[in-house]
Tab-separated table of C-alpha atoms in Angstrom:
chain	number	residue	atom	x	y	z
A	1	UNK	CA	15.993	-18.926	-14.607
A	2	UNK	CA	15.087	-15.682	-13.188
A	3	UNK	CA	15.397	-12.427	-14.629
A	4	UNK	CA	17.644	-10.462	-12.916
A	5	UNK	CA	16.322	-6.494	-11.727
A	6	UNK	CA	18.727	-4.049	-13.283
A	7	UNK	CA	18.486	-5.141	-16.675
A	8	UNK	CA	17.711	-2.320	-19.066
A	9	UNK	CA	14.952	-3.263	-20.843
A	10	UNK	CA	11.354	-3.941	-19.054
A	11	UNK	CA	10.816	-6.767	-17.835
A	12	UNK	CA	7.303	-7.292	-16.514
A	13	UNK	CA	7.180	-7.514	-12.886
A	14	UNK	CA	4.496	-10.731	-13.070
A	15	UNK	CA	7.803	-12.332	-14.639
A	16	UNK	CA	10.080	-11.969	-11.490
A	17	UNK	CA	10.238	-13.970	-7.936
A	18	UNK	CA	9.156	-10.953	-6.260
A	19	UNK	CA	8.490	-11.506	-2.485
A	20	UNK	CA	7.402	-9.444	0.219
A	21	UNK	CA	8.511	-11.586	3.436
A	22	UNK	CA	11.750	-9.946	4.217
A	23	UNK	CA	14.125	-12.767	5.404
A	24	UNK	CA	14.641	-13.344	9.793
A	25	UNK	CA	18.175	-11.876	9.767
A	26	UNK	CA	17.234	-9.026	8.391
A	27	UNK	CA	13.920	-8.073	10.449
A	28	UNK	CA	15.979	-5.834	12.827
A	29	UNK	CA	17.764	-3.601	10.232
A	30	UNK	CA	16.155	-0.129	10.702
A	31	UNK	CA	15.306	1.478	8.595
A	32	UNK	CA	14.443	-0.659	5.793
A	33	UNK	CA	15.978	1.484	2.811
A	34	UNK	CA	14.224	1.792	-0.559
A	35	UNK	CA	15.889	1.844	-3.590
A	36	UNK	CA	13.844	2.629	-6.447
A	37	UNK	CA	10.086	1.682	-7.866
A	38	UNK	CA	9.324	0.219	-11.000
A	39	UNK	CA	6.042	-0.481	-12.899
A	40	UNK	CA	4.076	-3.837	-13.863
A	41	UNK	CA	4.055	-1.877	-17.301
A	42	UNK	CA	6.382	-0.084	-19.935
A	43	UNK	CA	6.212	3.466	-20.714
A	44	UNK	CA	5.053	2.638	-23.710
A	45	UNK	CA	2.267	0.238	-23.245
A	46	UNK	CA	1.355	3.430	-20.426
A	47	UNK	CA	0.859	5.724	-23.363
A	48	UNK	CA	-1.067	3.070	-25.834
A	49	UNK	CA	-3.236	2.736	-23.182
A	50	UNK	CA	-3.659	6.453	-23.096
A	51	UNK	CA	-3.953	6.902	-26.435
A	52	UNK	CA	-6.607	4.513	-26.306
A	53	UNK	CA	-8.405	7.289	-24.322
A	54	UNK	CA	-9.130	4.612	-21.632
A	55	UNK	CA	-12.037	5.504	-19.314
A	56	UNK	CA	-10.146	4.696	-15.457
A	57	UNK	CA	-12.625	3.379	-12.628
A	58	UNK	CA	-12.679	5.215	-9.683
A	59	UNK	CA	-10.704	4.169	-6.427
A	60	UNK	CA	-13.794	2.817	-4.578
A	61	UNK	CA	-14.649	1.129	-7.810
A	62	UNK	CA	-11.254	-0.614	-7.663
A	63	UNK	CA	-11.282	-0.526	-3.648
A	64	UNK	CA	-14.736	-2.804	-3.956
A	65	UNK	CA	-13.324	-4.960	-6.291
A	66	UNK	CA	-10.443	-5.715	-4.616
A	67	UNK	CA	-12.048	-6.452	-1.168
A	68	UNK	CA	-13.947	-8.978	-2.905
A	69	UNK	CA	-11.170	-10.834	-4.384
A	70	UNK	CA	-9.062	-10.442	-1.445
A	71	UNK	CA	-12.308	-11.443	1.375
A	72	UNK	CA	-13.036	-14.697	-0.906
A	73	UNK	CA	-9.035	-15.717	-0.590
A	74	UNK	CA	-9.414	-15.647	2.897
A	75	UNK	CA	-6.559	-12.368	2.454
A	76	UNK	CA	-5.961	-9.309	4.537
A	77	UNK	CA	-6.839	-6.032	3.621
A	78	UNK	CA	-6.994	-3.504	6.469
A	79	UNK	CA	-8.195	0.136	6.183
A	80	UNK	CA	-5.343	1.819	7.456
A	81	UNK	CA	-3.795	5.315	8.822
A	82	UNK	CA	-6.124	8.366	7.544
A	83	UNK	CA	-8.817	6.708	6.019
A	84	UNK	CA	-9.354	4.250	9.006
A	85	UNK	CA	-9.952	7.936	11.010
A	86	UNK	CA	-12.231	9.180	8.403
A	87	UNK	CA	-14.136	5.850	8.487
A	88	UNK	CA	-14.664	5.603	11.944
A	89	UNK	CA	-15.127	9.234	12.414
A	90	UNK	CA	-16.581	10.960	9.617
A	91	UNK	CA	-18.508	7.219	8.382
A	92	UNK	CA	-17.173	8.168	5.158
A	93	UNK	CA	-14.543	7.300	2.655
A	94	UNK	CA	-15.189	10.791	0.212
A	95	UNK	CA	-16.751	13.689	0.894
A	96	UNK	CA	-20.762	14.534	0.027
A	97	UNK	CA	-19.585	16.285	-2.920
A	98	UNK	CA	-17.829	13.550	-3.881
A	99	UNK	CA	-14.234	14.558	-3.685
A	100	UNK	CA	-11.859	12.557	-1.602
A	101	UNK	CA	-10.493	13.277	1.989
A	102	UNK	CA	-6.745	12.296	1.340
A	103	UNK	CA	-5.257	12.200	-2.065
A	104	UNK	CA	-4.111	8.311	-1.336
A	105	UNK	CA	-5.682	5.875	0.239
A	106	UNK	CA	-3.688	3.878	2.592
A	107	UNK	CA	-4.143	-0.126	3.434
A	108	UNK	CA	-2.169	-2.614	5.545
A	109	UNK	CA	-1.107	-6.079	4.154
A	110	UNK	CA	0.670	-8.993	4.983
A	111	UNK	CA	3.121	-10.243	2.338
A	112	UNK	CA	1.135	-12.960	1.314
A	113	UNK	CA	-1.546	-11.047	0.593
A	114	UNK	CA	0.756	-8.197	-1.315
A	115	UNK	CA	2.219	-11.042	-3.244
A	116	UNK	CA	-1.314	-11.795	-4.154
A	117	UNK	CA	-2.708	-8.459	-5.173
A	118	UNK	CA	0.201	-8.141	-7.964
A	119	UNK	CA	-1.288	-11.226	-9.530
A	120	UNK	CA	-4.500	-9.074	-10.276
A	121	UNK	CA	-2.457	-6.708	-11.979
A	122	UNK	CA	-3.977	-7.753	-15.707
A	123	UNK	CA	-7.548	-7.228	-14.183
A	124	UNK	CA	-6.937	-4.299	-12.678
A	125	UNK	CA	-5.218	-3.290	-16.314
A	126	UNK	CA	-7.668	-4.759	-18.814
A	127	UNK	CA	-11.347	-3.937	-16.532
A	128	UNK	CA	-10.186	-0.329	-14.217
A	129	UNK	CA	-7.352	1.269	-16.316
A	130	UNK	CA	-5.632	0.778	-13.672
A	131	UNK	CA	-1.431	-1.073	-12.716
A	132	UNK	CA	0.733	-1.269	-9.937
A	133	UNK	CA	4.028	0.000	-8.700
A	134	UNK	CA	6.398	-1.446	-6.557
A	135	UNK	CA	8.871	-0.177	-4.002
A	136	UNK	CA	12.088	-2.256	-3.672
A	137	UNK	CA	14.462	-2.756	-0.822
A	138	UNK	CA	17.715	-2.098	-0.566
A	139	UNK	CA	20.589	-4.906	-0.288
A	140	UNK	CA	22.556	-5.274	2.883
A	141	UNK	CA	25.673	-3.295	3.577
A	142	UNK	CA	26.603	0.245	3.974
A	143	UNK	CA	23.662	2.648	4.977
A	144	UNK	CA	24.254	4.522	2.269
A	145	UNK	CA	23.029	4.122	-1.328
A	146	UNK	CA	26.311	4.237	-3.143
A	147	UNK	CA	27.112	0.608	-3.100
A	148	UNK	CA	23.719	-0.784	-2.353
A	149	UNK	CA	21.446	-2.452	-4.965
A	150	UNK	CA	17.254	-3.096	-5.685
A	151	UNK	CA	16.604	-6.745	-3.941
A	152	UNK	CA	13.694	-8.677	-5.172
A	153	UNK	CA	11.737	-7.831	-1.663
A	154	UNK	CA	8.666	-5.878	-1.934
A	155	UNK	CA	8.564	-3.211	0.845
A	156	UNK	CA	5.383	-1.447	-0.422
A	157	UNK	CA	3.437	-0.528	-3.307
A	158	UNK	CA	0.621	1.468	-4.907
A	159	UNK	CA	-2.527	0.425	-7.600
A	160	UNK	CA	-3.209	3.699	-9.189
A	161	UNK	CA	-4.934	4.616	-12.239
A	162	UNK	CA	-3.285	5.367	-15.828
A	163	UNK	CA	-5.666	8.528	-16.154
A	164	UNK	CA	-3.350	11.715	-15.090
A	165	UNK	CA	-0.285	9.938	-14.159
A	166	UNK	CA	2.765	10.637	-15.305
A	167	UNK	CA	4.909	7.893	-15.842
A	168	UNK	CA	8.753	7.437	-14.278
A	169	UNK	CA	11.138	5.844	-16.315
A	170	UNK	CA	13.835	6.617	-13.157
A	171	UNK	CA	12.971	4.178	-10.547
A	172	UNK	CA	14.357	7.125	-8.134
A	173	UNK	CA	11.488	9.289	-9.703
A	174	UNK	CA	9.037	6.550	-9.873
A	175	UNK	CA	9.186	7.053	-5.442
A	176	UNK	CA	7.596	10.176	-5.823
A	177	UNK	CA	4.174	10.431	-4.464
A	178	UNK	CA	1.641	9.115	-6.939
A	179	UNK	CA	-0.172	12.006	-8.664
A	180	UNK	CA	-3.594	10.735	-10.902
A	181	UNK	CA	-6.838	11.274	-11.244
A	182	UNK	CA	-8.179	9.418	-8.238
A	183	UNK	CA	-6.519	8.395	-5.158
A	184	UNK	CA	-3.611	5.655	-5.587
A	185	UNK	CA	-4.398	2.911	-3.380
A	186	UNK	CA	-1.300	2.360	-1.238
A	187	UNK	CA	-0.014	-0.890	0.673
A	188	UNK	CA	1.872	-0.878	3.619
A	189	UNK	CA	3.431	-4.234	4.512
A	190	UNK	CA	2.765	-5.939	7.925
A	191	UNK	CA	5.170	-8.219	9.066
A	192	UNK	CA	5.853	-10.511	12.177
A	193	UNK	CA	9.171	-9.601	13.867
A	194	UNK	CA	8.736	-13.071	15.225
A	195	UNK	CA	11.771	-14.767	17.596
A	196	UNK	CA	12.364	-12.751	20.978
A	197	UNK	CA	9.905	-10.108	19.903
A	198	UNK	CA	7.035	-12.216	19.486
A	199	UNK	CA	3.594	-10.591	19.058
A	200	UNK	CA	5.162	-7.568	17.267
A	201	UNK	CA	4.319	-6.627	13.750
A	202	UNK	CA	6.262	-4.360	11.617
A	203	UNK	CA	5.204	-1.857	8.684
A	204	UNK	CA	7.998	-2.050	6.282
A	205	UNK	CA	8.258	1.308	4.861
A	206	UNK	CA	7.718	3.797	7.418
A	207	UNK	CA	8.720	1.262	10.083
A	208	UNK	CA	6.339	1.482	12.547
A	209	UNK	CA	5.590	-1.374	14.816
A	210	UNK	CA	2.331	-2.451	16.429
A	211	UNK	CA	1.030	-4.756	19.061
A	212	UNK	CA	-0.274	-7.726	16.393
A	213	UNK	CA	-3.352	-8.805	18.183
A	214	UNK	CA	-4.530	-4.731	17.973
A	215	UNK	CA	-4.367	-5.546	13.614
A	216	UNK	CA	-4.683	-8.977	13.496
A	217	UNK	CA	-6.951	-10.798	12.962
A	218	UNK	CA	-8.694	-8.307	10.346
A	219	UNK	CA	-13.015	-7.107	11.396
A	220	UNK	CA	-14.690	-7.282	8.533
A	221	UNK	CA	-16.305	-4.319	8.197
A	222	UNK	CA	-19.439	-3.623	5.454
A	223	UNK	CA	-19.963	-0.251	4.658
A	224	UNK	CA	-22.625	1.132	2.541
A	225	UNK	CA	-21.084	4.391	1.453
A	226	UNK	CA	-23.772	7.239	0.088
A	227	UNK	CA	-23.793	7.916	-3.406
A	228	UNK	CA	-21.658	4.235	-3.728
A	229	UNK	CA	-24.111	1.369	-5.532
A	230	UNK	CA	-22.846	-1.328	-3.505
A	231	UNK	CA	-21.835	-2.467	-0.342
A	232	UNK	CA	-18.122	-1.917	0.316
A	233	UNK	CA	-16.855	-5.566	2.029
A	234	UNK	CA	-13.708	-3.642	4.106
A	235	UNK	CA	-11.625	-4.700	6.766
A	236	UNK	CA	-10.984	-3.345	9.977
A	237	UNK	CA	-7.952	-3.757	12.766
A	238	UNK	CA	-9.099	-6.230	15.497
A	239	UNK	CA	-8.860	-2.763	17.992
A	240	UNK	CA	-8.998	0.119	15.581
A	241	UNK	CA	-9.670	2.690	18.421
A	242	UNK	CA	-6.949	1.593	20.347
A	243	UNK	CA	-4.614	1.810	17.667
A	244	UNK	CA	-5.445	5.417	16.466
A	245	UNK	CA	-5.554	6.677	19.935
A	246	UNK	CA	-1.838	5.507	19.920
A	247	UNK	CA	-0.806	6.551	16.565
A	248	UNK	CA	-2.832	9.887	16.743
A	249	UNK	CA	-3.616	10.966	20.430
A	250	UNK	CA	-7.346	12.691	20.080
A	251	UNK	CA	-7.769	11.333	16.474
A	252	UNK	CA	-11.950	12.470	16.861
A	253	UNK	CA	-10.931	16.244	16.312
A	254	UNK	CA	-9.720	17.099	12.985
A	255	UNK	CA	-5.793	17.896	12.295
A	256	UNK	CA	-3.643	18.538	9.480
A	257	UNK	CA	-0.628	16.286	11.464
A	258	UNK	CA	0.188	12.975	10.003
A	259	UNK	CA	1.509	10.459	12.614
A	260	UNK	CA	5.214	10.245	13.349
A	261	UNK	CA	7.273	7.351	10.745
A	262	UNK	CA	8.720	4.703	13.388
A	263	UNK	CA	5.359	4.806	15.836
A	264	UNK	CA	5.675	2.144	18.679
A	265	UNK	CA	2.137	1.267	19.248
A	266	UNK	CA	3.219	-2.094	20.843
A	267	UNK	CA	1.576	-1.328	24.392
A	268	UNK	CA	-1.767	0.945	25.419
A	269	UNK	CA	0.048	4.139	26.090
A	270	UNK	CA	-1.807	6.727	24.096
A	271	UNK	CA	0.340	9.448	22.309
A	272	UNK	CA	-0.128	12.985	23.746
């Protein structure tokens, strides 16, 4: 029997039939509404483990160890948005003094591979001091929230570290940007619009949609960052260049502008 999601008192997400694949008839819905984000853990097994004055890994720590376990699944992975710019253009992932460029660090996944990932959740837990929260969608109906209710489908999510977070018990709170000690590593869902838009993958939170064979399939790419002790086993979009040139215009000089929410990088027309 499966627990349902608005009960009142935690249940573990590991415990639910959480799935990412967001059913046919719904693909064309835009946007795809959140409505709330809830933790794999308590609030209170969040503050025993701060209590416990854990020591958190660092996100390349975490990053590293998560390529691994997703590259030996045969999983995808993909650098994405800001930090695929900084690693194609500065070849770097932090900064020489070892602060980071962005304060998240953005990845694209396909729903088999998100659905994955939140099995690791009692690794990343027990070895990194670090969990996982999920974003919900919406139910179907009216486009506004009154009414509407937190589906089991996973629209994106972030691994970030107990160590200076503060934890949301309101799932409208828990939406808020993700505020730590390192860099939450955030997953942005790829998914095949399939049908009479074939060849077209969508991103399920900001809704953007891209040309599939300019993602898919993933480059590996191994990158042996300075001042990192091992070689980072990332992955790359199939045409990286391609896609930032749509997504950003002139993404080699440096700018402060994030890309626009609902790009349509489905064809080789580079933004302005």
């Amino acid at each position: 029997t499966l627990v349902p999601l608005d009960r009142n008192v935690h249940v573990p997400l590991e415990l639910r039939n959480i799935t990412a694949l967001i059913p046919q008839h719904l693909k064309s819905e835009q946007p795809f509404f959140g409505c709330g984000a809830e933790y794999f853990r308590s609030n209170l097994e969040w503050k025993q483990k701060k209590q416990q004055r854990t020591t958190c890994s660092s996100t390349l720590e975490v990053l590293s160890w998560l390529m691994d376990q997703v590259n030996s699944r045969n999983l995808t992975m993909m650098i994405a948005y800001g930090e695929l710019i900084h690693l194609l253009r500065e070849k770097a992932l932090i900064r020489s003094d070892g602060t980071y460029y962005d304060d998240d660090f953005d990845t694209w996944v396909t729903p088999s591979s998100l659905e994955t990932i939140l099995k690791l959740e009692p690794d990343l837990w027990n070895n990194f001091g670090w969990s996982i929260r999920v974003f919900f969608r919406c139910s179907e109906g009216t486009k506004v929230k009154l009414g509407r209710h937190k589906t089991n489908i996973a629209i994106f999510a972030q691994i970030l570290p107990v160590c200076g977070h503060k934890y949301h018990n309101n799932e409208v709170m828990a939406m808020e940007k993700a505020v730590a000690k390192y860099p939450a590593i955030e997953m942005y869902v790829l998914q095949s619009i399939g049908h009479e838009q074939e060849g077209i993958l969508r991103e399920n939170w900001q809704g953007d949609f891209f040309a599939e064979d300019w993602l898919l399939p993933a480059k590996p790419f191994p990158f042996d960052m300075p001042g990192f002790n091992k070689t980072l086993n990332l992955q790359i979009p199939a045409q990286s260049e391609k896609l930032l040139d749509c997504m950003y215009g002139n993404w080699h000089v440096y700018s402060t502008e994030h890309h626009d929410k609902g790009e349509n990088c489905t064809s080789s027309i580079a933004k302005s």
